[in-house]
PDB file of N, CA, C and O in Angstrom:
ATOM      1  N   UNK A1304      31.264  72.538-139.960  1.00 43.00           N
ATOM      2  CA  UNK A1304      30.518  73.709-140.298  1.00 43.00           C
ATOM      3  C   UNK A1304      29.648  73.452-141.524  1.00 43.00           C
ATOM      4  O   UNK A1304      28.446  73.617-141.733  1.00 43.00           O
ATOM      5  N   UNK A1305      30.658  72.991-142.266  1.00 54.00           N
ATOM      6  CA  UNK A1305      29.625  72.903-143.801  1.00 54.00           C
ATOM      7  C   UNK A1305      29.425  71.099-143.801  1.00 54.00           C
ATOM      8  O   UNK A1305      30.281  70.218-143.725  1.00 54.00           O
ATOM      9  N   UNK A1306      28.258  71.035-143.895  1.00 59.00           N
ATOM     10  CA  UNK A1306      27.344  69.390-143.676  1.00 59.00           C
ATOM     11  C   UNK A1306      27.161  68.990-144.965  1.00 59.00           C
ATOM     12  O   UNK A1306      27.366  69.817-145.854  1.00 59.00           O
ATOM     13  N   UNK A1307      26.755  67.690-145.291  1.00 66.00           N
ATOM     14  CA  UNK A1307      26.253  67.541-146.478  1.00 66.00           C
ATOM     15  C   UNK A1307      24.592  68.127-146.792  1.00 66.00           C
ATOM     16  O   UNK A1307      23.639  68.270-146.027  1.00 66.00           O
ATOM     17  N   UNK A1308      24.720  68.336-148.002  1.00 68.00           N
ATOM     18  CA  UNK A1308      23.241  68.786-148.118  1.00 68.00           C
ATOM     19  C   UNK A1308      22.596  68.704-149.468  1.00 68.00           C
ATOM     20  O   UNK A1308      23.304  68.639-150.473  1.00 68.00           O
ATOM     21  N   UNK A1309      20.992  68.703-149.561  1.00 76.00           N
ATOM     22  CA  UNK A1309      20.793  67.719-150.470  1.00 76.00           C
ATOM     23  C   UNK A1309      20.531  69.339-151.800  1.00 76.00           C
ATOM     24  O   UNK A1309      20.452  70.553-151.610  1.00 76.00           O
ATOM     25  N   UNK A1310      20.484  68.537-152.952  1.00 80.00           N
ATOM     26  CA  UNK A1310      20.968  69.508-154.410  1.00 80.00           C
ATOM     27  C   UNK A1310      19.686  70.915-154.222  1.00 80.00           C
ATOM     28  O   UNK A1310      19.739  72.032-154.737  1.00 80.00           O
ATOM     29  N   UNK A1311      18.785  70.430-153.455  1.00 84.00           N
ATOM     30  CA  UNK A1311      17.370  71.615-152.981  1.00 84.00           C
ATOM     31  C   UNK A1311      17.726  72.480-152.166  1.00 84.00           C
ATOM     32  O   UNK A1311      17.481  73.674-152.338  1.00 84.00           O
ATOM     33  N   UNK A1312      18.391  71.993-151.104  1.00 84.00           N
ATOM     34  CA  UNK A1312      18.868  72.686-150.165  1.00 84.00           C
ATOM     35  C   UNK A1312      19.975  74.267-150.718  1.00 84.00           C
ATOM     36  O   UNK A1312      19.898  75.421-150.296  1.00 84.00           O
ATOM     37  N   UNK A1313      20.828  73.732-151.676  1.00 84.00           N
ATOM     38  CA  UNK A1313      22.131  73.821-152.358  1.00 84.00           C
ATOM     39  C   UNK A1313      21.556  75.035-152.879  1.00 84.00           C
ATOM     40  O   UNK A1313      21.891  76.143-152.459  1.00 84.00           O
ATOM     41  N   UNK A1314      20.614  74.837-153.872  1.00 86.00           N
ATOM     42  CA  UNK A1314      20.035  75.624-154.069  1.00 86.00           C
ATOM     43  C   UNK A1314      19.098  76.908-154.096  1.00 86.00           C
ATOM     44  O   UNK A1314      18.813  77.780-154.916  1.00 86.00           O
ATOM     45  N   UNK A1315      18.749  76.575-152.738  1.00 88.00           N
ATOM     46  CA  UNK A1315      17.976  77.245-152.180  1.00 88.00           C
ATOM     47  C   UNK A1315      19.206  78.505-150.995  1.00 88.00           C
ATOM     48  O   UNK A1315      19.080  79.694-150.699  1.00 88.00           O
ATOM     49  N   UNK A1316      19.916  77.815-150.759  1.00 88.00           N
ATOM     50  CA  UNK A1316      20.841  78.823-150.116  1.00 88.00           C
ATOM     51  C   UNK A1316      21.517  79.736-151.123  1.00 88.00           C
ATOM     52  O   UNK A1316      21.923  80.838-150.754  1.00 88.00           O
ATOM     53  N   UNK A1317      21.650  79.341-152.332  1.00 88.00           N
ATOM     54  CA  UNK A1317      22.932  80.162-153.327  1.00 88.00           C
ATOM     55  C   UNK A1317      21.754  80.961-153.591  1.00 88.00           C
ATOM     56  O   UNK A1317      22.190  82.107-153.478  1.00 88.00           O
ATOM     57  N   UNK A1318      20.096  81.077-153.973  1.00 90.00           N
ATOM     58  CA  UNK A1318      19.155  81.747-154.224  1.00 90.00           C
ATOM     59  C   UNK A1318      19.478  82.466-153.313  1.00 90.00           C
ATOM     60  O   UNK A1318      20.075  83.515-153.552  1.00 90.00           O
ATOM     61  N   UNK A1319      19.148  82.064-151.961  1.00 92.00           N
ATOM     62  CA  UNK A1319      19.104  83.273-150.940  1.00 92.00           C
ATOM     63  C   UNK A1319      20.354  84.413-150.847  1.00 92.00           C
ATOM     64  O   UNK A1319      20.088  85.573-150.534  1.00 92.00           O
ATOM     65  N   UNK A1320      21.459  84.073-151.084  1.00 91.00           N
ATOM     66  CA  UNK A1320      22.658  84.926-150.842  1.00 91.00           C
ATOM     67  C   UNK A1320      22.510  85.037-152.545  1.00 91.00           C
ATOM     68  O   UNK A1320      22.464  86.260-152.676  1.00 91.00           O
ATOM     69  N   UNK A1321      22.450  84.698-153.364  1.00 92.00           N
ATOM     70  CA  UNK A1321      22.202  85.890-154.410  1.00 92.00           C
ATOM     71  C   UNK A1321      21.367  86.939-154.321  1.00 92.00           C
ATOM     72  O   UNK A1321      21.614  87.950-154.979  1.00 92.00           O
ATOM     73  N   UNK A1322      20.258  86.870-153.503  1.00 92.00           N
ATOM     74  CA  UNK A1322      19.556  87.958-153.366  1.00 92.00           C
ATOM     75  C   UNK A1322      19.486  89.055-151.995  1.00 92.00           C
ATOM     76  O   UNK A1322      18.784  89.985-151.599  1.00 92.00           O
ATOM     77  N   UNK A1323      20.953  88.121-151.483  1.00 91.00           N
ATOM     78  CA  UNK A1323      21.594  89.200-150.408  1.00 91.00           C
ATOM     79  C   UNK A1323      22.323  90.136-151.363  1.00 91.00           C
ATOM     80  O   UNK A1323      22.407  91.349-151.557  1.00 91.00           O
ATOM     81  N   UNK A1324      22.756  89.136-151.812  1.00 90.00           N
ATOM     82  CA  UNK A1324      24.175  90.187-152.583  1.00 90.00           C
ATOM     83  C   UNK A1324      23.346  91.356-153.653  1.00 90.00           C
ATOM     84  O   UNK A1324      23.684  92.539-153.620  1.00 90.00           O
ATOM     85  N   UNK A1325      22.155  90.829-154.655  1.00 90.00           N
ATOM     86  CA  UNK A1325      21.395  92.274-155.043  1.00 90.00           C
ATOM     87  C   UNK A1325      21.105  92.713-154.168  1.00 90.00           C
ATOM     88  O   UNK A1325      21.977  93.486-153.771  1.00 90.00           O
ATOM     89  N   UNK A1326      20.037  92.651-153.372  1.00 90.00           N
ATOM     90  CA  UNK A1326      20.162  93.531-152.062  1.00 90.00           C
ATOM     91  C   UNK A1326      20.725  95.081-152.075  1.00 90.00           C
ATOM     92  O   UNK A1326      20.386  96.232-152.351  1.00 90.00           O
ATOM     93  N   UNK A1327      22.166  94.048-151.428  1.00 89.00           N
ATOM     94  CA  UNK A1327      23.060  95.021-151.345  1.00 89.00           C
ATOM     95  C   UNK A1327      23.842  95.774-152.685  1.00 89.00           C
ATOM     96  O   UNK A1327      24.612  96.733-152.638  1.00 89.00           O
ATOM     97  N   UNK A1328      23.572  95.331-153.386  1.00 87.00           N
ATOM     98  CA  UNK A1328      23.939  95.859-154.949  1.00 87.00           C
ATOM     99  C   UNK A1328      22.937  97.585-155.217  1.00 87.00           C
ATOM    100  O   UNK A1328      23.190  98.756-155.498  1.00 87.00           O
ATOM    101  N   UNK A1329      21.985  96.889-154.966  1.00 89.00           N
ATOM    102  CA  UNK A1329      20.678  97.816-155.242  1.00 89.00           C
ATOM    103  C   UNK A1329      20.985  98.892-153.991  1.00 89.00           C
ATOM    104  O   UNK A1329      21.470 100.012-154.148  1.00 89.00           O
ATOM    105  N   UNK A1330      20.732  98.510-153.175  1.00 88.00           N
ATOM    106  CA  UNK A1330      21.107  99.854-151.671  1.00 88.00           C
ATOM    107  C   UNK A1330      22.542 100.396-152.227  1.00 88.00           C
ATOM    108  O   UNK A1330      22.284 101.548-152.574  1.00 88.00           O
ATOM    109  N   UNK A1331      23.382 100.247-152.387  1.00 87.00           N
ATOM    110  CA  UNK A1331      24.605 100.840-152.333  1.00 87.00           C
ATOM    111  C   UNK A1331      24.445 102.078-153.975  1.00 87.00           C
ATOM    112  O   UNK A1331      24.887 103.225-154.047  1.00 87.00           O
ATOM    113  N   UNK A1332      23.930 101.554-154.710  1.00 85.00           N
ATOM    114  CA  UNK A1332      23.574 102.266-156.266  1.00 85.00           C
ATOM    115  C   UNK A1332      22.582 103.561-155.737  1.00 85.00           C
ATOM    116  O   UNK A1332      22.567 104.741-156.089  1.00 85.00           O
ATOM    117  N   UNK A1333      21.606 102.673-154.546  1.00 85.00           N
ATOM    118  CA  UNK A1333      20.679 103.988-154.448  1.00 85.00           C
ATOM    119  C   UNK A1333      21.487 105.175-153.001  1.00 85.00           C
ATOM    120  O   UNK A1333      20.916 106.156-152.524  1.00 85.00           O
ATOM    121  N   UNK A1334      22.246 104.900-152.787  1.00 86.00           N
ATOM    122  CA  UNK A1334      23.224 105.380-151.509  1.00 86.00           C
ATOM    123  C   UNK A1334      24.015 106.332-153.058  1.00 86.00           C
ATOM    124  O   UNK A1334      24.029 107.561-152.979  1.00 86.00           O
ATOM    125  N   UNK A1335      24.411 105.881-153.914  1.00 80.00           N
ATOM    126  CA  UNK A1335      25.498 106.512-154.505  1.00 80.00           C
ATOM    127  C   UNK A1335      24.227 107.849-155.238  1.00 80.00           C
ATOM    128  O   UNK A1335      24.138 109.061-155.043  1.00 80.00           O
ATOM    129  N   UNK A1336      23.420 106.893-156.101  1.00 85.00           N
ATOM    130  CA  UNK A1336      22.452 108.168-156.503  1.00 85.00           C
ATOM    131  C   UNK A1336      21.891 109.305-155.538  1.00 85.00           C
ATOM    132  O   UNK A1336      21.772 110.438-156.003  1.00 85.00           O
ATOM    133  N   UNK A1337      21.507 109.028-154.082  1.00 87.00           N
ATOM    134  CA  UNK A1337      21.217 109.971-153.654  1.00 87.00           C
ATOM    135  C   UNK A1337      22.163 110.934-152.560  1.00 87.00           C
ATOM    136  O   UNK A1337      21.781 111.705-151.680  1.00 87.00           O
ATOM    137  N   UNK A1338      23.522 110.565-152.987  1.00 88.00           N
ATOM    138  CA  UNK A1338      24.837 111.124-152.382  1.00 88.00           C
ATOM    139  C   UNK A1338      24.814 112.173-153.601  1.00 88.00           C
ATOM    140  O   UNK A1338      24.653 113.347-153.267  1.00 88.00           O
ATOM    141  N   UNK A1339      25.012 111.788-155.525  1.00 87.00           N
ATOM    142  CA  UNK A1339      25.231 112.321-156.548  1.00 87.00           C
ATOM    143  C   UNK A1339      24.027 113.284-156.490  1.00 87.00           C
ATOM    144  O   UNK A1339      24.238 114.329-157.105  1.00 87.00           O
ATOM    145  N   UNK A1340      22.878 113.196-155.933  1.00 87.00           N
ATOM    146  CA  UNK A1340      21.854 114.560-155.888  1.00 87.00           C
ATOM    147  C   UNK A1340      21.919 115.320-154.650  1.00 87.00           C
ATOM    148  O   UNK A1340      21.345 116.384-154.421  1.00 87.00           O
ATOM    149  N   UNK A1341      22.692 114.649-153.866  1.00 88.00           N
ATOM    150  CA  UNK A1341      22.418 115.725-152.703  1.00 88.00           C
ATOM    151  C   UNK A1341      24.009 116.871-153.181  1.00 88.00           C
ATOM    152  O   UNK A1341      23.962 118.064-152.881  1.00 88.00           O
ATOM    153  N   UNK A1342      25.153 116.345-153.841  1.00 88.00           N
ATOM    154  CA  UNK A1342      26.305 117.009-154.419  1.00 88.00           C
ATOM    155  C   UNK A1342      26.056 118.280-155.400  1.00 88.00           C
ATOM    156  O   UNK A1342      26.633 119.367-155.423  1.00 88.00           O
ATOM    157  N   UNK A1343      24.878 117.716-156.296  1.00 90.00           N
ATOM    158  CA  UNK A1343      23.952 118.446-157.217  1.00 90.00           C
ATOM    159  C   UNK A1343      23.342 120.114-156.765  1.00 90.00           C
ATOM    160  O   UNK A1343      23.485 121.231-157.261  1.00 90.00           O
ATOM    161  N   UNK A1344      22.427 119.430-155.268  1.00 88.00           N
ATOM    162  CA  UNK A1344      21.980 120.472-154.371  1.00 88.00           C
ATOM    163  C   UNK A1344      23.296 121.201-153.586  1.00 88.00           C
ATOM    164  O   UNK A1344      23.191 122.425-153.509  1.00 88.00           O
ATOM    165  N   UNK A1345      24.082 120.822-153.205  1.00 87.00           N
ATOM    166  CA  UNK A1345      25.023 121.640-152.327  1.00 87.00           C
ATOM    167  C   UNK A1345      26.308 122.186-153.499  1.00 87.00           C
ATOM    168  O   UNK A1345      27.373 122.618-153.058  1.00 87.00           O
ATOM    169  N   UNK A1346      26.095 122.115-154.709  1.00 90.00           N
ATOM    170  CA  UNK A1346      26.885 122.873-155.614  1.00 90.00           C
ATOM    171  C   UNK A1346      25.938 123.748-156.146  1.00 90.00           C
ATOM    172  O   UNK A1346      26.464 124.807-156.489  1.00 90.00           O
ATOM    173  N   UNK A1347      24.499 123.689-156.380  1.00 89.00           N
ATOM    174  CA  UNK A1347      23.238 124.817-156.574  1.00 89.00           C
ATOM    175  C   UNK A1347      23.532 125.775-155.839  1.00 89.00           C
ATOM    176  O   UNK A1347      23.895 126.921-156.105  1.00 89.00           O
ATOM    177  N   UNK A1348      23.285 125.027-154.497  1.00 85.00           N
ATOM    178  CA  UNK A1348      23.410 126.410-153.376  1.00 85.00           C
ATOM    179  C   UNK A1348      24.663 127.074-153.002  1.00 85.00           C
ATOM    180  O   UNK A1348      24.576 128.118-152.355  1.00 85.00           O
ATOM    181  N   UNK A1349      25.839 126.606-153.324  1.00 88.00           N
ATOM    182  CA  UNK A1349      27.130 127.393-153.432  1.00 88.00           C
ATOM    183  C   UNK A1349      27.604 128.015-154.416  1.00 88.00           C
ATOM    184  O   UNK A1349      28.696 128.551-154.231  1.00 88.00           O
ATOM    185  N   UNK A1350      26.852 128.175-155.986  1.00 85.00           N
ATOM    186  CA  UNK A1350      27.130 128.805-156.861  1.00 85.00           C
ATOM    187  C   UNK A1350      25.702 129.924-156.379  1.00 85.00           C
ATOM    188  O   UNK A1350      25.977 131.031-156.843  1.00 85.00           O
ATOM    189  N   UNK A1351      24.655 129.968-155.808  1.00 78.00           N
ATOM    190  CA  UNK A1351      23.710 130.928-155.669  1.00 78.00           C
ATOM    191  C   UNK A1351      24.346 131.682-154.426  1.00 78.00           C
ATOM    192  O   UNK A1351      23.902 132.830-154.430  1.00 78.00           O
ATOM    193  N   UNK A1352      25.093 131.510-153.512  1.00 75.00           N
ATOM    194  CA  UNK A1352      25.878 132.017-152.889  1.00 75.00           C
ATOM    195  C   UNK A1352      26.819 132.712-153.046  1.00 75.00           C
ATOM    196  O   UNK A1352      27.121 133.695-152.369  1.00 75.00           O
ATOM    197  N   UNK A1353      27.369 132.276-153.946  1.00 79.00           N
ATOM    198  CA  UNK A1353      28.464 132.955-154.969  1.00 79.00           C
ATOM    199  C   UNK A1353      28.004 134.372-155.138  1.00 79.00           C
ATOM    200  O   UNK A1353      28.521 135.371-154.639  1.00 79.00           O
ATOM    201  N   UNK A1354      26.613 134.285-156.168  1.00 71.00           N
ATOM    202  CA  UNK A1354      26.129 134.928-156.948  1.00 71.00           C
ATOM    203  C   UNK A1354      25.899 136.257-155.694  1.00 71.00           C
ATOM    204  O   UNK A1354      26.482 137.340-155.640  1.00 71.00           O
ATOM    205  N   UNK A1355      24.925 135.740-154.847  1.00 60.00           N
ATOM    206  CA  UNK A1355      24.759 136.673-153.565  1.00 60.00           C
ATOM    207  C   UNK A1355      25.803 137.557-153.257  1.00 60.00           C
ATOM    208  O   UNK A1355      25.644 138.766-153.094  1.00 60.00           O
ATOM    209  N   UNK A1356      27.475 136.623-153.131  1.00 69.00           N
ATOM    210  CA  UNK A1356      27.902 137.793-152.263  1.00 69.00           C
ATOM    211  C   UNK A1356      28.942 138.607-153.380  1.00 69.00           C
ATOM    212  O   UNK A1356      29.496 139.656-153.051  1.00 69.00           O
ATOM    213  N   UNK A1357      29.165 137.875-154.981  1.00 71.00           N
ATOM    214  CA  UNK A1357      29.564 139.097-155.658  1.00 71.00           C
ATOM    215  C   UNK A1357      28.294 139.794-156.560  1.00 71.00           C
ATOM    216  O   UNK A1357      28.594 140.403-157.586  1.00 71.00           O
ATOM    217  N   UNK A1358      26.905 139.687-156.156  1.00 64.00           N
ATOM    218  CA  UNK A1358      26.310 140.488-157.318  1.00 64.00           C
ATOM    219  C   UNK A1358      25.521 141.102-156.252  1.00 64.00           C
ATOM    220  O   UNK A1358      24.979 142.141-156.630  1.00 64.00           O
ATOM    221  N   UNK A1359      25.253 140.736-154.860  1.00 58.00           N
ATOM    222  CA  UNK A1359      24.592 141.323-153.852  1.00 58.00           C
ATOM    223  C   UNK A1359      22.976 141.017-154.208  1.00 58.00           C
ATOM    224  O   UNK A1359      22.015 141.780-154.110  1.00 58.00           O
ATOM    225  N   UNK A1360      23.025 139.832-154.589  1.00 57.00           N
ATOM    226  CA  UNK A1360      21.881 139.271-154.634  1.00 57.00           C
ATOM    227  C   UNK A1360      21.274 138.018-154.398  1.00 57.00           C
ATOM    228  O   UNK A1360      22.031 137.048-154.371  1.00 57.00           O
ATOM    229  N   UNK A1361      19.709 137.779-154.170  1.00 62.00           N
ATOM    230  CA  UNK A1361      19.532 136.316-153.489  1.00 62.00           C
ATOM    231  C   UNK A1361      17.857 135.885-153.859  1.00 62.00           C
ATOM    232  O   UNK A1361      16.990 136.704-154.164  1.00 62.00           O
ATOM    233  N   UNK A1362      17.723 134.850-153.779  1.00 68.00           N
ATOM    234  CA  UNK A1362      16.448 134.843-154.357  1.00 68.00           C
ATOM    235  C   UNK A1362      15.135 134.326-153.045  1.00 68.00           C
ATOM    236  O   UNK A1362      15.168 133.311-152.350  1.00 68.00           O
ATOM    237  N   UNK A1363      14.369 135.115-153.052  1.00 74.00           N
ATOM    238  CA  UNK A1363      12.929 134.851-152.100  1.00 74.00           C
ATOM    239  C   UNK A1363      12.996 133.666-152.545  1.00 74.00           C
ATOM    240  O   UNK A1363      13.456 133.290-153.623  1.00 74.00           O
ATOM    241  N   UNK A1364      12.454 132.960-151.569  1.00 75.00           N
ATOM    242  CA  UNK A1364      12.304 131.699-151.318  1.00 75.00           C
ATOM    243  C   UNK A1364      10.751 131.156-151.133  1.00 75.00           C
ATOM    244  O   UNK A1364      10.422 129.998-150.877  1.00 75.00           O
ATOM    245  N   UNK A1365       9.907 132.265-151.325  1.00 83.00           N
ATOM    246  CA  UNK A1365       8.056 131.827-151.397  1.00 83.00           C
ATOM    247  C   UNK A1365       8.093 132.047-152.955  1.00 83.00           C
ATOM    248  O   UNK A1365       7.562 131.221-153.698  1.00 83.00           O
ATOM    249  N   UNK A1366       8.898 133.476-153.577  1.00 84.00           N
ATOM    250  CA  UNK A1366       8.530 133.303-155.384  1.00 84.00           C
ATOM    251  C   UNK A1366       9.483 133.081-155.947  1.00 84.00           C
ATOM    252  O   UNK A1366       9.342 132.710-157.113  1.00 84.00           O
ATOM    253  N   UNK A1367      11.022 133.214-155.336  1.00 78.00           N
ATOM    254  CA  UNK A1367      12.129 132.618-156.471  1.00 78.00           C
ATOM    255  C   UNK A1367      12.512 134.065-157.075  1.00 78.00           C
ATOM    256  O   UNK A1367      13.513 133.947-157.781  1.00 78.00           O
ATOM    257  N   UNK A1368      12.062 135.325-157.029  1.00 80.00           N
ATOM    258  CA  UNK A1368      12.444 136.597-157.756  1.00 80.00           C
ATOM    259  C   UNK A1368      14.085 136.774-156.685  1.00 80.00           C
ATOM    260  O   UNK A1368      14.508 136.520-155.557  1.00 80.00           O
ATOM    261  N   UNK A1369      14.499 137.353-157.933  1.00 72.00           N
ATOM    262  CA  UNK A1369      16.078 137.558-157.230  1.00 72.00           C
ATOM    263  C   UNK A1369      15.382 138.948-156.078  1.00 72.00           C
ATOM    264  O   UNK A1369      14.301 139.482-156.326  1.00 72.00           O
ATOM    265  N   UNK A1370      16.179 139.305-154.955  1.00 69.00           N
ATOM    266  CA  UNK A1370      16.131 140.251-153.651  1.00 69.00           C
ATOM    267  C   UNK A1370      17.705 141.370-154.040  1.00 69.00           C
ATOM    268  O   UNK A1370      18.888 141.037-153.981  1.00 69.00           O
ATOM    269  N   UNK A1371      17.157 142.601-154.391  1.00 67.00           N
ATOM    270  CA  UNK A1371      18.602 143.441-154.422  1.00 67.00           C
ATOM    271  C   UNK A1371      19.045 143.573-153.102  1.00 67.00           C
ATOM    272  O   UNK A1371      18.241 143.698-152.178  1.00 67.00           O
ATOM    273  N   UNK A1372      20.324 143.555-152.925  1.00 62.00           N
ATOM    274  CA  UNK A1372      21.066 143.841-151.639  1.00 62.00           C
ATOM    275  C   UNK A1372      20.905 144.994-151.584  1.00 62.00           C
ATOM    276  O   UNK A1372      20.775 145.625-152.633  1.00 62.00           O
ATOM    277  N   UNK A1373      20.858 145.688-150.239  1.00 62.00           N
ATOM    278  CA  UNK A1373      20.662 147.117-149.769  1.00 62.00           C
ATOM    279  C   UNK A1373      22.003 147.341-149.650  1.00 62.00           C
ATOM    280  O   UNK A1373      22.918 146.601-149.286  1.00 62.00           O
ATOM    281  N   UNK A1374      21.972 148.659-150.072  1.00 58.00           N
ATOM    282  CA  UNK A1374      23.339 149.503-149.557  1.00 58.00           C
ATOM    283  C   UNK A1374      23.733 149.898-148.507  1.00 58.00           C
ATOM    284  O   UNK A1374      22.655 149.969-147.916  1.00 58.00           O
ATOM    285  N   UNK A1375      24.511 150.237-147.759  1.00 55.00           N
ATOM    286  CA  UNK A1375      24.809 150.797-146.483  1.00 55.00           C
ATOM    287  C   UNK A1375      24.620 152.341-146.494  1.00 55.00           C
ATOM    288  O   UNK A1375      25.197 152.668-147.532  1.00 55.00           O
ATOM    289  N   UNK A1376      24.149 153.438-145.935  1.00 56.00           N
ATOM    290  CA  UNK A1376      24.415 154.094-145.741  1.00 56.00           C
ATOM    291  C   UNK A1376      25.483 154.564-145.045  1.00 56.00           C
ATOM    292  O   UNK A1376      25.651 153.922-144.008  1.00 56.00           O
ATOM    293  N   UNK A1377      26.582 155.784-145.284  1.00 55.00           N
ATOM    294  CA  UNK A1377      27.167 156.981-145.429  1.00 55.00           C
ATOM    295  C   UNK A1377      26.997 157.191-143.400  1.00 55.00           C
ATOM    296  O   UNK A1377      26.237 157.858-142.698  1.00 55.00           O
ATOM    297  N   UNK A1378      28.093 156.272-143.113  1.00 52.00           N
ATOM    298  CA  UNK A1378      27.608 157.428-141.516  1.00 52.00           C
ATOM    299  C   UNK A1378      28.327 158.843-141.736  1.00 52.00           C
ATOM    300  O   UNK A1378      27.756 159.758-141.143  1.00 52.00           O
ATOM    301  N   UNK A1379      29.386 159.184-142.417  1.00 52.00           N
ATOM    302  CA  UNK A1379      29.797 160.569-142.166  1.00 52.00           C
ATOM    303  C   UNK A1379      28.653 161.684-142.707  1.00 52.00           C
ATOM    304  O   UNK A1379      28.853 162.891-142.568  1.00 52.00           O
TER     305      UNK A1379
END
């Protein structure tokens, strides 16, 4: 499997799989950063949810102004 090979060669392969291994160093950091912002966004939107269903409020989504919850009317 493993042949002799000359000190260029040697070299040239440990280059290449070092820059497998950043590679994969670099993808996995940017996999973790954009796991840690998407956690960011889905704890935003579950504390504004929160807010919605104990303050009965929510925010438009063209200006961002909070929306009062309507009351129910009284069927009796």
């Amino acid at each position: 499997m493993f042949g002799l090979m000359s000190a260029k060669k040697h070299e040239a392969e440990c280059a290449r799989l070092q820059r497998t291994i950043d590679q994969l160093t670099e993808d996995a950091n940017l996999w973790r950063s954009q796991s840690y912002e998407a956690d960011l966004r889905i704890e935003k939107l579950e504390a504004e949810l929160a807010n919605w269903r104990a303050n009965g409020q929510l925010r438009d989504p063209k200006t961002g102004r909070l929306i009062p919850k309507g009351k129910q009317k009284d069927m009796a």
